[in-house]
Tab-separated table of C-alpha atoms and ligand atoms in Angstrom:
chain	number	residue	atom	x	y	z
N	1	UNK	CA	-43.594	-26.252	76.009
N	2	UNK	CA	-41.430	-29.224	75.148
N	3	UNK	CA	-43.939	-30.418	72.475
N	4	UNK	CA	-44.009	-26.988	70.838
N	5	UNK	CA	-40.193	-27.017	70.813
N	6	UNK	CA	-40.154	-30.418	68.995
N	7	UNK	CA	-42.622	-29.240	66.352
N	8	UNK	CA	-40.524	-26.138	65.692
N	9	UNK	CA	-37.337	-28.190	65.436
N	10	UNK	CA	-38.735	-30.557	62.790
N	11	UNK	CA	-39.122	-28.022	59.894
N	12	UNK	CA	-35.646	-26.689	60.717
N	13	UNK	CA	-34.180	-30.162	60.441
N	14	UNK	CA	-36.000	-30.710	57.158
N	15	UNK	CA	-34.776	-27.408	55.739
N	16	UNK	CA	-31.195	-28.181	56.796
N	17	UNK	CA	-31.389	-31.644	55.208
N	18	UNK	CA	-32.775	-30.125	52.021
N	19	UNK	CA	-29.971	-27.589	51.905
N	20	UNK	CA	-27.413	-30.372	52.229
N	21	UNK	CA	-29.147	-32.348	49.466
N	22	UNK	CA	-29.272	-29.259	47.280
N	23	UNK	CA	-25.540	-28.710	47.713
N	24	UNK	CA	-24.843	-32.368	46.938
N	25	UNK	CA	-26.945	-32.269	43.762
N	26	UNK	CA	-25.378	-28.978	42.641
N	27	UNK	CA	-21.911	-30.426	43.235
N	28	UNK	CA	-22.790	-33.466	41.149
N	29	UNK	CA	-24.077	-31.278	38.284
N	30	UNK	CA	-20.957	-29.111	38.418
N	31	UNK	CA	-18.800	-32.257	38.319
N	32	UNK	CA	-20.767	-33.317	35.243
N	33	UNK	CA	-20.186	-29.924	33.604
N	34	UNK	CA	-16.452	-30.028	34.394
N	35	UNK	CA	-16.054	-33.576	33.068
N	36	UNK	CA	-18.012	-32.713	29.900
N	37	UNK	CA	-15.860	-29.612	29.363
N	38	UNK	CA	-12.684	-31.653	29.833
N	39	UNK	CA	-14.068	-34.250	27.406
N	40	UNK	CA	-14.586	-31.563	24.769
N	41	UNK	CA	-11.024	-30.270	25.283
N	42	UNK	CA	-9.480	-33.765	25.074
N	43	UNK	CA	-11.466	-34.502	21.915
N	44	UNK	CA	-10.520	-31.157	20.343
N	45	UNK	CA	-6.814	-31.728	20.997
N	46	UNK	CA	-6.713	-34.997	19.102
N	47	UNK	CA	-8.555	-37.355	21.438
N	48	UNK	CA	-7.637	-40.253	23.682
N	49	UNK	CA	-10.306	-42.979	23.764
N	50	UNK	CA	-9.436	-44.126	27.307
N	51	UNK	CA	-9.500	-40.626	28.824
N	52	UNK	CA	-12.622	-39.754	26.821
N	53	UNK	CA	-14.371	-42.858	28.162
N	54	UNK	CA	-13.469	-41.978	31.771
N	55	UNK	CA	-14.624	-38.375	31.350
N	56	UNK	CA	-17.868	-39.405	29.672
N	57	UNK	CA	-18.502	-41.829	32.536
N	58	UNK	CA	-17.848	-39.065	35.087
N	59	UNK	CA	-20.131	-36.636	33.248
N	60	UNK	CA	-23.012	-39.097	33.001
N	61	UNK	CA	-22.405	-40.312	36.564
N	62	UNK	CA	-22.515	-36.727	37.892
N	63	UNK	CA	-25.728	-36.069	36.011
N	64	UNK	CA	-27.263	-39.269	37.387
N	65	UNK	CA	-26.209	-38.567	40.999
N	66	UNK	CA	-27.617	-35.033	40.723
N	67	UNK	CA	-30.979	-36.218	39.438
N	68	UNK	CA	-31.256	-39.042	41.988
N	69	UNK	CA	-30.438	-36.661	44.866
N	70	UNK	CA	-33.005	-34.171	43.602
N	71	UNK	CA	-35.625	-36.860	43.232
N	72	UNK	CA	-35.030	-38.440	46.641
N	73	UNK	CA	-34.417	-35.378	48.810
N	74	UNK	CA	-35.969	-32.341	47.180
N	75	UNK	CA	-39.215	-33.527	45.640
N	76	UNK	CA	-42.336	-34.510	47.619
N	77	UNK	CA	-42.203	-38.156	48.658
N	78	UNK	CA	-45.056	-40.628	48.619
N	79	UNK	CA	-46.983	-42.711	49.223
N	80	UNK	CA	-49.579	-40.259	50.465
N	81	UNK	CA	-52.679	-41.538	52.171
N	82	UNK	CA	-55.962	-39.827	52.792
N	83	UNK	CA	-58.588	-41.033	55.254
N	84	UNK	CA	-61.654	-41.508	53.128
N	85	UNK	CA	-64.138	-40.650	55.837
N	86	UNK	CA	-62.453	-37.305	56.443
N	87	UNK	CA	-63.913	-35.034	53.808
N	88	UNK	CA	-62.567	-31.809	55.171
N	89	UNK	CA	-59.077	-31.007	56.324
N	90	UNK	CA	-58.218	-29.472	59.618
N	91	UNK	CA	-56.501	-26.146	59.730
N	92	UNK	CA	-53.229	-27.826	60.663
N	93	UNK	CA	-53.463	-30.206	57.705
N	94	UNK	CA	-54.173	-27.348	55.320
N	95	UNK	CA	-51.108	-25.535	56.612
N	96	UNK	CA	-48.985	-28.645	56.204
N	97	UNK	CA	-50.242	-29.172	52.657
N	98	UNK	CA	-49.525	-25.588	51.758
N	99	UNK	CA	-46.059	-25.882	53.210
N	100	UNK	CA	-45.455	-29.063	51.235
N	101	UNK	CA	-46.514	-27.383	47.982
N	102	UNK	CA	-44.302	-24.412	48.648
N	103	UNK	CA	-41.367	-26.645	49.344
N	104	UNK	CA	-41.940	-28.551	46.100
N	105	UNK	CA	-42.325	-25.328	44.148
N	106	UNK	CA	-39.151	-23.962	45.705
N	107	UNK	CA	-37.068	-26.573	43.776
N	108	UNK	CA	-37.531	-24.418	40.701
N	109	UNK	CA	-36.445	-21.337	42.634
N	110	UNK	CA	-33.191	-22.845	43.925
N	111	UNK	CA	-30.829	-20.779	41.836
N	112	UNK	CA	-27.628	-22.615	42.700
N	113	UNK	CA	-29.142	-25.987	41.854
N	114	UNK	CA	-30.756	-24.771	38.640
N	115	UNK	CA	-27.561	-23.010	37.503
N	116	UNK	CA	-25.493	-26.134	38.167
N	117	UNK	CA	-28.017	-28.271	36.271
N	118	UNK	CA	-27.975	-25.841	33.322
N	119	UNK	CA	-24.149	-25.924	33.285
N	120	UNK	CA	-24.177	-29.731	33.319
N	121	UNK	CA	-26.675	-29.963	30.454
N	122	UNK	CA	-24.839	-27.302	28.408
N	123	UNK	CA	-21.426	-28.941	28.946
N	124	UNK	CA	-22.690	-32.402	28.120
N	125	UNK	CA	-24.584	-31.093	25.084
N	126	UNK	CA	-21.439	-29.412	23.761
N	127	UNK	CA	-19.360	-32.549	24.330
N	128	UNK	CA	-21.934	-34.688	22.529
N	129	UNK	CA	-21.922	-32.320	19.530
N	130	UNK	CA	-18.156	-32.562	19.079
N	131	UNK	CA	-18.072	-36.017	17.447
N	132	UNK	CA	-19.898	-34.486	14.466
N	133	UNK	CA	-16.419	-33.256	13.550
N	134	UNK	CA	-15.309	-36.879	13.266
N	135	UNK	CA	-17.627	-37.413	10.327
N	136	UNK	CA	-14.894	-35.837	8.183
N	137	UNK	CA	-15.109	-33.430	5.275
N	138	UNK	CA	-18.057	-33.436	2.891
N	139	UNK	CA	-17.399	-35.775	0.023
N	140	UNK	CA	-18.535	-33.274	-2.634
N	141	UNK	CA	-17.179	-34.185	-6.071
N	142	UNK	CA	-13.777	-35.332	-4.835
N	143	UNK	CA	-14.437	-38.989	-5.661
N	144	UNK	CA	-15.366	-38.133	-9.244
N	145	UNK	CA	-12.170	-36.222	-9.977
N	146	UNK	CA	-8.496	-37.165	-10.095
N	147	UNK	CA	-5.419	-34.901	-10.301
N	148	UNK	CA	-5.316	-35.139	-14.111
N	149	UNK	CA	-5.788	-31.757	-15.830
N	150	UNK	CA	-5.577	-30.730	-19.521
N	151	UNK	CA	-1.957	-30.448	-20.675
N	152	UNK	CA	-0.494	-32.251	-17.643
N	153	UNK	CA	2.527	-34.387	-18.450
N	154	UNK	CA	2.604	-38.124	-17.817
N	155	UNK	CA	5.433	-39.083	-15.446
N	156	UNK	CA	6.810	-42.305	-14.012
N	157	UNK	CA	6.733	-43.105	-10.290
N	158	UNK	CA	10.043	-41.276	-9.866
N	159	UNK	CA	8.658	-38.140	-11.531
N	160	UNK	CA	10.365	-38.431	-14.940
N	161	UNK	CA	8.270	-37.297	-17.961
N	162	UNK	CA	7.278	-40.133	-20.274
N	163	UNK	CA	8.121	-39.729	-23.936
N	164	UNK	CA	6.662	-41.660	-26.846
N	165	UNK	CA	10.045	-43.295	-27.453
N	166	UNK	CA	10.169	-44.615	-23.874
N	167	UNK	CA	7.195	-46.938	-24.362
N	168	UNK	CA	8.139	-50.175	-26.145
N	169	UNK	CA	5.758	-51.832	-28.608
N	170	UNK	CA	3.324	-54.066	-26.696
N	171	UNK	CA	4.912	-52.694	-23.538
N	172	UNK	CA	3.169	-51.318	-20.481
N	173	UNK	CA	4.214	-48.416	-18.236
N	174	UNK	CA	2.547	-47.174	-15.059
N	175	UNK	CA	2.152	-43.409	-15.236
N	176	UNK	CA	1.021	-40.609	-12.945
N	177	UNK	CA	0.045	-36.949	-13.360
N	178	UNK	CA	3.066	-34.622	-13.106
N	179	UNK	CA	3.398	-33.410	-9.529
N	180	UNK	CA	1.360	-36.347	-8.235
N	181	UNK	CA	3.749	-39.289	-8.648
N	182	UNK	CA	2.383	-42.192	-6.612
N	183	UNK	CA	-1.162	-40.803	-6.684
N	184	UNK	CA	-3.666	-43.581	-5.849
N	185	UNK	CA	-6.501	-42.230	-7.980
N	186	UNK	CA	-4.365	-40.714	-10.766
N	187	UNK	CA	-2.374	-43.880	-11.561
N	188	UNK	CA	-2.832	-45.178	-15.106
N	189	UNK	CA	-1.431	-47.895	-17.340
N	190	UNK	CA	0.047	-46.784	-20.628
N	191	UNK	CA	0.118	-49.388	-23.398
N	192	UNK	CA	1.513	-49.201	-26.904
N	193	UNK	CA	-0.180	-51.116	-29.679
N	194	UNK	CA	0.143	-51.157	-33.449
N	195	UNK	CA	-1.829	-48.075	-34.605
N	196	UNK	CA	-3.267	-50.235	-37.401
N	197	UNK	CA	-5.351	-52.299	-34.960
N	198	UNK	CA	-7.026	-49.273	-33.418
N	199	UNK	CA	-10.664	-48.566	-34.252
N	200	UNK	CA	-11.529	-45.744	-31.818
N	201	UNK	CA	-15.142	-45.067	-31.029
N	202	UNK	CA	-16.840	-41.755	-31.788
N	203	UNK	CA	-15.470	-38.975	-29.608
N	204	UNK	CA	-12.244	-40.833	-28.854
N	205	UNK	CA	-10.592	-40.549	-32.266
N	206	UNK	CA	-7.644	-38.469	-31.027
N	207	UNK	CA	-7.212	-40.018	-27.565
N	208	UNK	CA	-4.546	-42.555	-28.543
N	209	UNK	CA	-1.731	-40.877	-30.560
N	210	UNK	CA	0.772	-43.214	-32.232
N	211	UNK	CA	-0.992	-46.274	-30.795
N	212	UNK	CA	-0.588	-45.194	-27.169
N	213	UNK	CA	-3.551	-45.875	-24.904
N	214	UNK	CA	-3.882	-45.020	-21.221
N	215	UNK	CA	-6.477	-46.412	-18.821
N	216	UNK	CA	-7.051	-46.070	-15.097
N	217	UNK	CA	-5.052	-48.657	-13.195
N	218	UNK	CA	-7.754	-48.980	-10.517
N	219	UNK	CA	-9.895	-52.049	-11.218
N	220	UNK	CA	-13.591	-51.265	-11.510
N	221	UNK	CA	-14.472	-54.423	-9.587
N	222	UNK	CA	-12.873	-53.904	-6.157
N	223	UNK	CA	-10.071	-51.425	-6.742
N	224	UNK	CA	-7.013	-53.687	-7.188
N	225	UNK	CA	-4.242	-52.427	-9.482
N	226	UNK	CA	-4.680	-53.687	-13.033
N	227	UNK	CA	-1.015	-54.350	-13.699
N	228	UNK	CA	-0.818	-57.202	-16.228
N	229	UNK	CA	-1.035	-56.960	-20.008
N	230	UNK	CA	-1.518	-59.770	-22.496
N	231	UNK	CA	-0.273	-58.424	-25.828
N	232	UNK	CA	-1.696	-61.287	-27.977
N	233	UNK	CA	-5.285	-60.569	-26.921
N	234	UNK	CA	-4.812	-56.855	-26.133
N	235	UNK	CA	-6.236	-57.413	-22.689
N	236	UNK	CA	-5.385	-55.819	-19.377
N	237	UNK	CA	-5.730	-58.290	-16.508
N	238	UNK	CA	-6.526	-57.756	-12.857
N	239	UNK	CA	-4.737	-60.343	-10.684
N	240	UNK	CA	-7.226	-60.142	-7.802
N	241	UNK	CA	-10.261	-61.853	-9.372
N	242	UNK	CA	-9.079	-62.317	-12.957
N	243	UNK	CA	-11.118	-59.611	-14.642
N	244	UNK	CA	-9.941	-58.954	-18.214
N	245	UNK	CA	-10.428	-55.693	-20.136
N	246	UNK	CA	-10.199	-55.296	-23.926
N	247	UNK	CA	-8.117	-52.172	-24.540
N	248	UNK	CA	-9.130	-52.039	-28.215
N	249	UNK	CA	-12.787	-51.771	-27.196
N	250	UNK	CA	-12.718	-48.971	-24.611
N	251	UNK	CA	-11.350	-51.399	-21.980
N	252	UNK	CA	-14.711	-53.082	-21.598
N	253	UNK	CA	-14.626	-56.155	-19.326
N	254	UNK	CA	-14.581	-59.427	-21.282
N	255	UNK	CA	-14.036	-61.799	-18.372
N	256	UNK	CA	-14.348	-61.847	-14.595
N	257	UNK	CA	-16.524	-60.025	-12.091
N	258	UNK	CA	-15.817	-56.423	-13.181
N	259	UNK	CA	-18.929	-54.856	-14.716
N	260	UNK	CA	-17.607	-51.504	-15.947
N	261	UNK	CA	-14.876	-50.560	-18.422
N	262	UNK	CA	-11.649	-49.011	-17.174
N	263	UNK	CA	-11.922	-45.231	-17.626
N	264	UNK	CA	-9.679	-43.973	-20.434
N	265	UNK	CA	-7.234	-41.084	-20.177
N	266	UNK	CA	-7.207	-38.989	-23.381
N	267	UNK	CA	-3.606	-38.417	-24.541
N	268	UNK	CA	-1.675	-36.022	-26.738
N	269	UNK	CA	1.996	-35.644	-27.646
N	270	UNK	CA	3.798	-32.303	-27.379
N	271	UNK	CA	6.574	-30.932	-29.628
N	272	UNK	CA	9.274	-32.666	-27.543
N	273	UNK	CA	7.591	-36.047	-27.855
N	274	UNK	CA	6.396	-35.989	-24.235
N	275	UNK	CA	2.974	-37.475	-23.521
N	276	UNK	CA	0.335	-35.201	-21.996
N	277	UNK	CA	-3.218	-35.691	-20.826
N	278	UNK	CA	-6.043	-33.924	-22.640
N	279	UNK	CA	-8.017	-33.912	-19.393
N	280	UNK	CA	-9.274	-36.205	-16.651
N	281	UNK	CA	-10.388	-39.820	-17.114
N	282	UNK	CA	-13.460	-40.454	-19.229
N	283	UNK	CA	-15.488	-41.278	-16.084
N	284	UNK	CA	-15.005	-41.739	-12.329
N	285	UNK	CA	-12.424	-44.383	-11.572
N	286	UNK	CA	-12.639	-47.479	-9.395
N	287	UNK	CA	-15.518	-49.618	-8.129
N	288	UNK	CA	-18.962	-48.709	-9.330
N	289	UNK	CA	-20.371	-47.569	-5.987
N	290	UNK	CA	-18.338	-44.317	-6.121
N	291	UNK	CA	-20.506	-42.727	-8.732
N	292	UNK	CA	-23.827	-44.497	-8.292
N	293	UNK	CA	-26.532	-42.262	-6.784
X	1	FES	S1	-10.465	-56.268	-8.078
X	1	FES	FE1	-10.056	-56.634	-10.107
X	1	FES	S2	-11.166	-58.348	-10.575
X	1	FES	FE2	-11.654	-57.994	-8.499
């Protein structure tokens, strides 16, 4: 009687241990789901690298603990040995094998455990997708355009419109599109030369009224501001690596590492003598990699 009692007690003990393991694994998966959800919320609200790191660690830790508990307590354990000379199983062994299979198959039927695992995977998956937002907006054509539009007035950095009379002979003025004073990509240098020395190329005949020429101030080598002008040679100079641009020849580089001309801003003069742009720069501004495909 006592032997029968021991045999009956063993499956009960196993079932109880499995239930405890199942609860532990489910708890770990739910902890993972909660940490992943909190991670998504922290990220969405602006982010905090330290908190995000802790939550990610908790989420992955919970997932790991859940899987390890499942693997150690709820799946059939080996090693399994079979006596080679025994070619047929006894009835008891067949029953035990069947029981073992059923127990293994029951892992998939444990609804609490499976639901917790699904919640953990869904939460972690959502949290992992969030950083896609950090890639920023699609570039589109924004790097090829600046704020300059046809008819826009040229203004100084304090927003005052620039008139023809305000630019001295052989002088240089930094100008911006009206409404965008201080614009990094719209900044241009305005230079006045003797109209007699101009020999504009085809298509640019009316871009430089009364000897006034405007070019992008962003160096085409590495983006420094081209802020120096040498009137004797009609060259704009970049102080960073000494590139020089000939403003009488479409601002082509004549010295230094820059390989592309400075884009030109086509100009016009209105009835009040105020300078206006005919449109955007002749090509994308700045270093060459912006517009190379
Ligand atoms: S940035 Fe102008 S020469 Fe290098």
